[in-house]
């Protein structure tokens, strides 16, 4: 007995996974935003931060650094959520046409994803550098892996890869339009 898994089934599974990841990223970002605002106005909240992160030493060191660190982390988390929102929206709007994949909405999606990946890489790099500077100042911070801001190199690599794919799709659309005109 041979089990065949087609592209449509794989896309359905990817859609469900994208929805779950999107919801998780939204919960993570919203929780972090709420706790950042709450902790700024009620300093005791910095000790019992979202996901058991303790920012009380940073808050005691400098409120501006606390705002900078939380703001950079929020930007990274929100950009990740936006990226997965676009993926979910692409599937939901049924813009993926397997018969004619070289279409303008797909090229726009890939280009926008590349820009978002670049933005995530940029802010992730900035947040990581800020984190390591704070650690060098002997400020007790939660582990960087728990902040989910590391990996800027991967995001930069992905953005370059997506830019290349977007240009390939752009050329494919041009060739498809030329073929449609000649026929």
XYZ file of N, CA, C and O in Angstrom:
732
model
N 0.849 -1.177 0.000
C 0.000 0.000 0.000
C 0.890 1.234 0.000
O 1.757 1.386 0.844
N 0.652 2.098 -0.950
C 1.470 3.286 -1.110
C 0.646 4.518 -0.748
O -0.477 4.698 -1.207
N 1.220 5.351 0.092
C 0.544 6.576 0.500
C 1.122 7.719 -0.320
O 2.326 7.951 -0.333
N 0.241 8.417 -1.010
C 0.678 9.571 -1.794
C 0.201 10.844 -1.103
O -0.975 10.984 -0.794
N 1.138 11.707 -0.873
C 0.810 12.997 -0.288
C 1.037 14.037 -1.372
O 2.153 14.252 -1.825
N -0.049 14.675 -1.773
C 0.028 15.666 -2.836
C 0.322 17.061 -2.309
O 0.342 17.318 -1.100
N 0.519 17.957 -3.238
C 0.831 19.340 -2.903
C -0.310 19.994 -2.144
O -0.075 20.769 -1.212
N -1.539 19.669 -2.505
C -2.683 20.280 -1.826
C -2.732 19.893 -0.355
O -3.032 20.724 0.506
N -2.426 18.632 -0.044
C -2.427 18.198 1.345
C -1.292 18.870 2.131
O -1.466 19.275 3.278
N -0.149 18.985 1.488
C 0.988 19.640 2.147
C 0.666 21.102 2.421
O 0.960 21.628 3.498
N 0.024 21.772 1.460
C -0.344 23.169 1.657
C -1.368 23.329 2.781
O -1.325 24.307 3.533
N -2.290 22.385 2.923
C -3.266 22.443 4.018
C -2.569 22.302 5.363
O -2.878 23.019 6.314
N -1.614 21.376 5.448
C -0.860 21.189 6.689
C -0.043 22.446 6.992
O 0.002 22.912 8.142
N 0.581 23.014 5.978
C 1.361 24.238 6.175
C 0.474 25.404 6.598
O 0.882 26.254 7.399
N -0.740 25.454 6.080
C -1.684 26.497 6.468
C -2.032 26.371 7.954
O -2.012 27.361 8.690
N -2.319 25.157 8.396
C -2.660 24.937 9.810
C -1.456 25.281 10.698
O -1.603 25.966 11.724
N -0.263 24.842 10.300
C 0.940 25.164 11.072
C 1.185 26.670 11.116
O 1.548 27.213 12.163
N 0.968 27.343 9.993
C 1.148 28.793 9.947
C 0.162 29.492 10.873
O 0.525 30.459 11.554
N -1.067 29.013 10.896
C -2.076 29.593 11.799
C -1.658 29.419 13.255
O -1.758 30.364 14.054
N -1.194 28.236 13.606
C -0.777 27.983 14.985
C 0.427 28.845 15.368
O 0.465 29.420 16.471
N 1.388 28.950 14.470
C 2.565 29.778 14.751
C 2.166 31.239 14.863
O 2.635 31.954 15.752
N 1.274 31.686 13.985
C 0.811 33.078 14.034
C 0.139 33.375 15.371
O 0.419 34.404 16.001
N -0.745 32.501 15.823
C -1.427 32.709 17.103
C -0.410 32.733 18.242
O -0.476 33.593 19.130
N 0.551 31.811 18.222
C 1.590 31.794 19.249
C 2.422 33.066 19.262
O 2.711 33.620 20.329
N 2.786 33.558 18.079
C 3.563 34.794 17.995
C 2.756 35.995 18.474
O 3.299 36.903 19.120
N 1.462 36.013 18.158
C 0.600 37.109 18.623
C 0.490 37.102 20.141
O 0.561 38.155 20.779
N 0.309 35.935 20.720
C 0.225 35.825 22.182
C 1.538 36.278 22.810
O 1.544 37.041 23.788
N 2.640 35.842 22.244
C 3.951 36.222 22.757
C 4.162 37.731 22.673
O 4.580 38.370 23.643
N 3.865 38.309 21.521
C 4.058 39.753 21.329
C 3.126 40.563 22.223
O 3.559 41.526 22.867
N 1.845 40.182 22.275
C 0.890 40.923 23.096
C 1.227 40.821 24.578
O 1.125 41.810 25.310
N 1.618 39.652 25.025
C 2.021 39.494 26.423
C 3.227 40.351 26.759
O 3.287 40.995 27.811
N 4.187 40.380 25.851
C 5.392 41.176 26.079
C 5.064 42.666 26.073
O 5.570 43.424 26.902
N 4.198 43.109 25.162
C 3.796 44.523 25.106
C 3.072 44.915 26.388
O 3.369 45.950 27.004
N 2.098 44.107 26.792
C 1.334 44.417 28.002
C 2.251 44.508 29.215
O 2.167 45.453 30.003
N 3.128 43.529 29.368
C 4.012 43.531 30.531
C 5.032 44.658 30.482
O 5.446 45.148 31.528
N 5.435 45.079 29.301
C 6.358 46.208 29.196
C 5.698 47.489 29.694
O 6.298 48.253 30.455
N 4.476 47.708 29.258
C 3.751 48.907 29.687
C 3.453 48.842 31.183
O 3.669 49.814 31.924
N 2.978 47.695 31.631
C 2.654 47.522 33.042
C 3.891 47.702 33.921
O 3.856 48.370 34.950
N 5.004 47.118 33.501
C 6.231 47.187 34.294
C 6.811 48.585 34.329
O 7.473 48.959 35.311
N 6.592 49.351 33.289
C 7.127 50.715 33.287
C 6.421 51.571 34.336
O 7.056 52.380 35.011
N 5.109 51.388 34.466
C 4.355 52.200 35.408
C 4.286 51.588 36.813
O 4.028 52.292 37.776
N 4.487 50.302 36.913
C 4.530 49.605 38.206
C 5.805 48.781 38.240
O 5.821 47.647 37.760
N 6.872 49.337 38.786
C 8.190 48.677 38.734
C 8.218 47.253 39.281
O 9.054 46.464 38.866
N 7.328 46.905 40.179
C 7.321 45.540 40.705
C 7.021 44.543 39.594
O 7.449 43.395 39.640
N 6.332 44.997 38.547
C 6.003 44.126 37.422
C 7.226 43.688 36.637
O 7.203 42.670 35.964
N 8.309 44.458 36.721
C 9.531 44.103 35.993
C 10.144 42.813 36.542
O 10.860 42.118 35.846
N 9.832 42.511 37.800
C 10.375 41.292 38.401
C 9.608 40.056 37.940
O 10.175 38.990 37.806
N 8.316 40.211 37.708
C 7.472 39.085 37.300
C 7.019 39.302 35.865
O 5.854 39.481 35.598
N 7.956 39.306 34.976
C 7.701 39.654 33.590
C 7.104 38.481 32.835
O 7.077 37.354 33.304
N 6.621 38.763 31.622
C 6.047 37.766 30.736
C 6.994 36.600 30.577
O 8.187 36.769 30.359
N 6.473 35.420 30.671
C 7.242 34.197 30.454
C 8.372 34.036 31.479
O 9.432 33.513 31.166
N 8.161 34.557 32.688
C 9.104 34.436 33.797
C 10.437 35.123 33.513
O 11.480 34.658 33.957
N 10.414 36.197 32.773
C 11.621 36.966 32.510
C 11.741 38.061 33.573
O 10.769 38.735 33.874
N 12.924 38.240 34.116
C 13.136 39.219 35.177
C 13.948 40.396 34.636
O 15.126 40.257 34.333
N 13.295 41.550 34.519
C 13.945 42.772 34.048
C 14.127 43.786 35.171
O 14.382 44.958 34.905
N 13.996 43.365 36.421
C 14.063 44.309 37.537
C 15.439 44.967 37.648
O 15.539 46.150 37.963
N 16.525 44.231 37.375
C 17.871 44.819 37.441
C 18.049 45.877 36.349
O 18.640 46.928 36.590
N 17.520 45.615 35.176
C 17.595 46.589 34.085
C 16.764 47.822 34.411
O 17.198 48.947 34.174
N 15.581 47.619 34.957
C 14.716 48.747 35.330
C 15.391 49.605 36.396
O 15.346 50.826 36.335
N 16.048 48.956 37.365
C 16.743 49.688 38.418
C 17.974 50.423 37.871
O 18.316 51.501 38.348
N 18.613 49.845 36.845
C 19.802 50.460 36.251
C 19.443 51.739 35.507
O 20.042 52.782 35.728
N 18.475 51.654 34.615
C 18.115 52.819 33.800
C 16.774 52.566 33.118
O 16.624 51.590 32.387
N 15.831 53.461 33.349
C 14.502 53.305 32.742
C 14.559 53.438 31.222
O 13.827 52.772 30.507
N 15.427 54.308 30.720
C 15.546 54.481 29.273
C 16.098 53.217 28.612
O 15.619 52.808 27.549
N 17.073 52.591 29.238
C 17.600 51.321 28.704
C 16.533 50.227 28.772
O 16.451 49.380 27.896
N 15.729 50.254 29.826
C 14.619 49.314 29.941
C 13.656 49.502 28.771
O 13.254 48.532 28.111
N 13.299 50.772 28.489
C 12.406 51.059 27.361
C 13.026 50.648 26.037
O 12.353 50.064 25.179
N 14.308 50.933 25.857
C 14.987 50.579 24.611
C 14.996 49.066 24.406
O 14.658 48.577 23.327
N 15.351 48.346 25.428
C 15.425 46.882 25.329
C 14.061 46.278 25.044
O 13.913 45.437 24.156
N 13.065 46.714 25.793
C 11.730 46.147 25.574
C 11.162 46.581 24.224
O 10.517 45.785 23.545
N 11.433 47.810 23.809
C 10.925 48.291 22.527
C 11.548 47.516 21.365
O 10.836 47.112 20.433
N 12.845 47.278 21.412
C 13.505 46.508 20.351
C 12.980 45.074 20.308
O 12.750 44.516 19.236
N 12.779 44.489 21.476
C 12.236 43.129 21.535
C 10.818 43.095 20.982
O 10.454 42.177 20.233
N 10.030 44.100 21.310
C 8.650 44.180 20.807
C 8.639 44.295 19.284
O 7.849 43.631 18.614
N 9.518 45.120 18.743
C 9.569 45.272 17.281
C 9.875 43.934 16.617
O 9.221 43.555 15.635
N 10.847 43.205 17.144
C 11.205 41.899 16.569
C 10.010 40.943 16.644
O 9.664 40.281 15.657
N 9.366 40.877 17.801
C 8.227 39.967 17.973
C 7.059 40.337 17.066
O 6.419 39.471 16.461
N 6.784 41.626 16.930
C 5.663 42.072 16.089
C 5.959 41.815 14.614
O 5.077 41.384 13.857
N 7.184 42.061 14.176
C 7.530 41.799 12.779
C 7.415 40.317 12.440
O 6.968 39.948 11.348
N 7.785 39.457 13.375
C 7.622 38.012 13.157
C 6.143 37.658 13.029
O 5.758 36.864 12.159
N 5.314 38.255 13.883
C 3.870 37.995 13.818
C 3.293 38.509 12.497
O 2.455 37.842 11.880
N 3.742 39.674 12.037
C 3.263 40.215 10.759
C 3.653 39.293 9.607
O 2.861 39.064 8.685
N 4.876 38.772 9.659
C 5.322 37.855 8.606
C 4.403 36.632 8.529
O 3.968 36.243 7.441
N 4.069 36.059 9.663
C 3.187 34.892 9.638
C 1.745 35.278 9.331
O 0.998 34.481 8.777
N 1.359 36.509 9.651
C 0.034 36.980 9.243
C -0.064 36.994 7.718
O -1.072 36.580 7.145
N 0.986 37.472 7.071
C 0.991 37.497 5.604
C 0.904 36.090 5.019
O 0.227 35.879 4.007
N 1.570 35.139 5.654
C 1.505 33.756 5.178
C 0.094 33.207 5.326
O -0.461 32.613 4.393
N -0.508 33.433 6.492
C -1.884 32.966 6.727
C -2.836 33.644 5.754
O -3.719 33.007 5.177
N -2.655 34.940 5.546
C -3.524 35.688 4.618
C -3.376 35.173 3.188
O -4.353 35.077 2.454
N -2.160 34.824 2.803
C -1.926 34.284 1.461
C -2.720 32.998 1.252
O -3.379 32.824 0.228
N -2.674 32.113 2.236
C -3.438 30.868 2.142
C -4.946 31.129 2.221
O -5.720 30.530 1.490
N -5.352 32.018 3.132
C -6.774 32.272 3.348
C -7.424 32.909 2.125
O -8.537 32.558 1.758
N -6.720 33.848 1.512
C -7.256 34.521 0.322
C -7.150 33.659 -0.929
O -7.581 34.067 -1.994
N -6.536 32.506 -0.785
C -6.347 31.559 -1.888
C -5.629 32.209 -3.077
O -6.019 32.058 -4.229
N -4.569 32.941 -2.757
C -3.775 33.585 -3.801
C -2.723 32.642 -4.385
O -2.024 32.992 -5.308
N -2.602 31.460 -3.797
C -1.664 30.476 -4.321
C -2.378 29.695 -5.416
O -3.273 28.904 -5.156
N -1.987 29.940 -6.638
C -2.566 29.243 -7.776
C -1.500 28.301 -8.333
O -0.509 28.743 -8.910
N -1.707 27.024 -8.131
C -0.701 26.054 -8.559
C -0.662 25.880 -10.072
O 0.319 25.375 -10.607
N -1.728 26.292 -10.739
C -1.759 26.199 -12.208
C -0.864 27.267 -12.834
O -0.195 27.026 -13.825
N -0.903 28.471 -12.257
C -0.108 29.607 -12.749
C 0.556 30.283 -11.543
O 0.061 31.296 -11.051
N 1.670 29.742 -11.084
C 2.285 30.293 -9.865
C 2.932 31.670 -10.067
O 3.074 32.427 -9.112
N 3.310 31.996 -11.294
C 3.974 33.273 -11.545
C 2.932 34.357 -11.738
O 2.578 34.712 -12.866
N 2.445 34.885 -10.622
C 1.461 35.953 -10.641
C 1.930 37.078 -9.735
O 2.713 36.860 -8.799
N 1.416 38.274 -9.986
C 1.830 39.466 -9.256
C 1.603 39.355 -7.746
O 2.490 39.731 -6.975
N 0.457 38.845 -7.265
C 0.294 38.745 -5.807
C 1.363 37.874 -5.138
O 1.824 38.187 -4.037
N 1.776 36.814 -5.803
C 2.814 35.950 -5.237
C 4.154 36.679 -5.204
O 4.888 36.592 -4.216
N 4.481 37.401 -6.261
C 5.737 38.150 -6.305
C 5.722 39.254 -5.238
O 6.725 39.475 -4.560
N 4.584 39.916 -5.050
C 4.472 40.947 -4.023
C 4.607 40.349 -2.627
O 5.246 40.930 -1.749
N 4.017 39.182 -2.429
C 4.131 38.498 -1.140
C 5.576 38.163 -0.827
O 6.054 38.390 0.289
N 6.293 37.631 -1.802
C 7.688 37.256 -1.581
C 8.543 38.495 -1.334
O 9.401 38.500 -0.450
N 8.297 39.570 -2.075
C 9.051 40.811 -1.867
C 8.794 41.382 -0.478
O 9.735 41.775 0.226
N 7.534 41.426 -0.066
C 7.197 41.947 1.249
C 7.789 41.070 2.350
O 8.283 41.583 3.364
N 7.782 39.767 2.137
C 8.393 38.848 3.104
C 9.890 39.101 3.208
O 10.472 39.024 4.300
N 10.522 39.416 2.091
C 11.954 39.713 2.102
C 12.232 40.985 2.902
O 13.180 41.029 3.703
N 11.421 42.011 2.698
C 11.587 43.249 3.461
C 11.362 43.016 4.951
O 12.088 43.546 5.797
N 10.345 42.234 5.289
C 10.088 41.929 6.697
C 11.235 41.132 7.311
O 11.646 41.398 8.444
N 11.757 40.162 6.580
C 12.883 39.372 7.075
C 14.106 40.277 7.294
O 14.832 40.125 8.285
N 14.321 41.219 6.384
C 15.427 42.159 6.549
C 15.205 43.019 7.789
O 16.136 43.259 8.566
N 13.977 43.497 7.988
C 13.657 44.297 9.174
C 13.842 43.508 10.460
O 14.377 44.026 11.449
N 13.411 42.252 10.451
C 13.605 41.404 11.627
C 15.093 41.242 11.901
O 15.546 41.336 13.045
N 15.877 41.003 10.854
C 17.323 40.871 11.015
C 17.965 42.139 11.551
O 18.832 42.087 12.436
N 17.537 43.277 11.035
C 18.098 44.561 11.456
C 17.806 44.831 12.928
O 18.713 45.119 13.716
N 16.534 44.728 13.312
C 16.175 44.996 14.700
C 16.676 43.909 15.646
O 16.986 44.189 16.800
N 16.754 42.686 15.159
C 17.300 41.603 15.967
C 18.780 41.848 16.245
O 19.257 41.633 17.371
N 19.498 42.296 15.244
C 20.915 42.610 15.424
C 21.089 43.754 16.419
O 21.947 43.693 17.309
N 20.282 44.772 16.279
C 20.339 45.926 17.175
C 20.011 45.497 18.603
O 20.701 45.871 19.557
N 18.951 44.695 18.767
C 18.545 44.235 20.095
C 19.610 43.329 20.717
O 19.892 43.419 21.916
N 20.227 42.472 19.913
C 21.265 41.575 20.417
C 22.494 42.361 20.855
O 23.063 42.088 21.920
N 22.893 43.348 20.048
C 24.030 44.191 20.437
C 23.728 44.950 21.720
O 24.591 45.085 22.604
N 22.514 45.463 21.852
C 22.093 46.160 23.063
C 22.140 45.213 24.262
O 22.617 45.571 25.337
N 21.657 43.996 24.063
C 21.653 42.994 25.138
C 23.074 42.721 25.629
O 23.341 42.741 26.830
N 23.987 42.472 24.702
C 25.363 42.150 25.103
C 26.070 43.350 25.730
O 26.925 43.183 26.596
N 25.709 44.562 25.321
C 26.276 45.739 25.971
C 25.793 45.820 27.413
O 26.581 46.106 28.329
N 24.508 45.556 27.628
C 23.965 45.580 28.984
C 24.601 44.503 29.859
O 24.900 44.740 31.029
N 24.812 43.324 29.285
C 25.465 42.249 30.036
C 26.898 42.652 30.384
O 27.389 42.355 31.481
N 27.579 43.353 29.477
C 28.944 43.807 29.766
C 28.976 44.859 30.877
O 30.003 45.064 31.509
N 27.846 45.501 31.128
C 27.733 46.474 32.215
C 27.361 45.795 33.534
O 27.015 46.455 34.503
N 27.385 44.465 33.536
C 27.095 43.639 34.718
C 25.640 43.770 35.182
O 25.348 43.761 36.372
N 24.728 43.873 34.233
C 23.302 43.920 34.546
C 22.735 42.519 34.359
O 22.940 41.899 33.313
N 22.045 42.042 35.362
C 21.444 40.706 35.297
C 20.223 40.754 34.381
O 19.272 41.489 34.633
N 20.288 39.984 33.309
C 19.193 39.906 32.350
C 18.812 38.451 32.139
O 19.620 37.549 32.371
N 17.593 38.221 31.660
C 17.219 36.843 31.333
C 18.072 36.324 30.178
O 18.653 37.114 29.425
N 18.168 35.013 30.021
C 18.945 34.477 28.889
C 18.414 34.994 27.550
O 17.212 35.160 27.373
N 19.326 35.246 26.646
C 18.954 35.842 25.358
C 18.046 34.928 24.544
O 17.210 35.401 23.771
N 18.177 33.624 24.712
C 17.311 32.702 23.978
C 15.849 32.858 24.382
O 14.949 32.664 23.559
N 15.604 33.218 25.626
C 14.231 33.396 26.088
C 13.610 34.689 25.567
O 12.396 34.822 25.520
N 14.450 35.651 25.191
C 13.940 36.901 24.621
C 13.553 36.749 23.157
O 12.843 37.580 22.603
N 14.070 35.723 22.505
C 13.763 35.416 21.104
C 14.174 36.538 20.153
O 13.463 36.884 19.220
N 15.361 37.106 20.399
C 15.852 38.181 19.537
C 17.129 37.797 18.804
O 17.613 38.556 17.974
N 17.681 36.647 19.110
C 18.926 36.240 18.473
C 18.669 35.693 17.075
O 17.551 35.367 16.722
N 19.695 35.587 16.284
C 19.577 34.984 14.960
C 19.466 35.985 13.836
O 18.878 35.686 12.796
N 20.039 37.156 14.009
C 19.927 38.181 12.963
C 20.579 37.742 11.661
O 20.077 38.061 10.576
N 21.658 36.992 11.733
C 22.334 36.523 10.524
C 21.431 35.637 9.678
O 21.436 35.720 8.443
N 20.653 34.799 10.338
C 19.732 33.921 9.621
C 18.652 34.745 8.926
O 18.285 34.461 7.777
N 18.150 35.771 9.612
C 17.109 36.617 9.010
C 17.665 37.409 7.826
O 16.970 37.589 6.814
N 18.918 37.890 7.931
C 19.532 38.588 6.799
C 19.702 37.637 5.614
O 19.425 37.997 4.469
N 20.170 36.428 5.899
C 20.336 35.419 4.851
C 18.994 35.126 4.184
O 18.902 35.049 2.960
N 17.958 34.950 4.999
C 16.636 34.652 4.450
C 16.118 35.818 3.606
O 15.499 35.603 2.562
N 16.389 37.051 4.033
C 15.911 38.194 3.250
C 16.592 38.248 1.884
O 15.940 38.510 0.873
N 17.889 37.974 1.827
C 18.598 37.956 0.544
C 18.045 36.843 -0.341
O 17.790 37.043 -1.538
N 17.838 35.681 0.255
C 17.272 34.547 -0.490
C 15.891 34.906 -1.042
O 15.589 34.636 -2.211
N 15.055 35.525 -0.225
C 13.710 35.897 -0.686
C 13.753 36.997 -1.745
O 12.922 37.017 -2.658
N 14.715 37.928 -1.643
C 14.877 38.945 -2.691
C 15.197 38.285 -4.025
O 14.663 38.672 -5.072
N 16.068 37.304 -3.999
C 16.419 36.582 -5.227
C 15.207 35.852 -5.788
O 14.920 35.932 -6.990
N 14.465 35.149 -4.935
C 13.255 34.449 -5.379
C 12.234 35.442 -5.938
O 11.575 35.166 -6.951
N 12.107 36.620 -5.305
C 11.166 37.633 -5.788
C 11.558 38.105 -7.189
O 10.686 38.306 -8.059
N 12.862 38.259 -7.428
C 13.308 38.677 -8.755
C 13.073 37.586 -9.793
O 12.723 37.874 -10.944
N 13.239 36.342 -9.384
C 12.937 35.229 -10.291
C 11.450 35.216 -10.631
O 11.068 35.043 -11.790
N 10.606 35.425 -9.631
C 9.163 35.491 -9.890
C 8.814 36.679 -10.771
O 7.958 36.579 -11.653
N 9.485 37.802 -10.551
C 9.234 38.980 -11.381
C 9.569 38.683 -12.845
O 8.803 39.006 -13.750
N 10.706 38.026 -13.057
C 11.097 37.660 -14.430
C 10.138 36.628 -15.005
O 9.788 36.678 -16.193
N 9.686 35.677 -14.174
C 8.718 34.682 -14.629
C 7.407 35.323 -15.042
O 6.793 34.921 -16.037
N 6.972 36.335 -14.325
C 5.741 37.061 -14.672
C 5.927 37.790 -15.998
O 5.038 37.778 -16.854
N 7.096 38.426 -16.172
C 7.381 39.116 -17.435
C 7.353 38.142 -18.613
O 6.768 38.429 -19.654
N 7.986 36.987 -18.436
C 8.010 35.973 -19.529
C 6.618 35.439 -19.798
O 6.246 35.242 -20.955
N 5.838 35.229 -18.750
C 4.482 34.725 -18.926
C 3.617 35.745 -19.648
O 2.839 35.390 -20.534
N 3.801 37.021 -19.334
C 3.053 38.084 -20.019
C 3.458 38.183 -21.493
O 2.620 38.411 -22.360
N 4.758 38.019 -21.756
C 5.231 38.043 -23.143
C 4.642 36.870 -23.923
O 4.243 37.030 -25.085
N 4.597 35.697 -23.315
C 4.017 34.531 -23.957
C 2.508 34.730 -24.230
O 2.014 34.322 -25.272
N 1.818 35.334 -23.303
C 0.384 35.588 -23.477
C 0.138 36.572 -24.613
O -0.854 36.450 -25.343
N 1.041 37.533 -24.784
C 0.875 38.506 -25.851
C 1.174 37.913 -27.220
O 0.572 38.309 -28.220
N 2.132 36.989 -27.290
C 2.505 36.420 -28.591
C 1.516 35.378 -29.074
O 1.443 35.089 -30.253
N 0.783 34.769 -28.180
C -0.152 33.714 -28.560
C -1.415 34.302 -29.026
O -1.953 34.930 -29.623
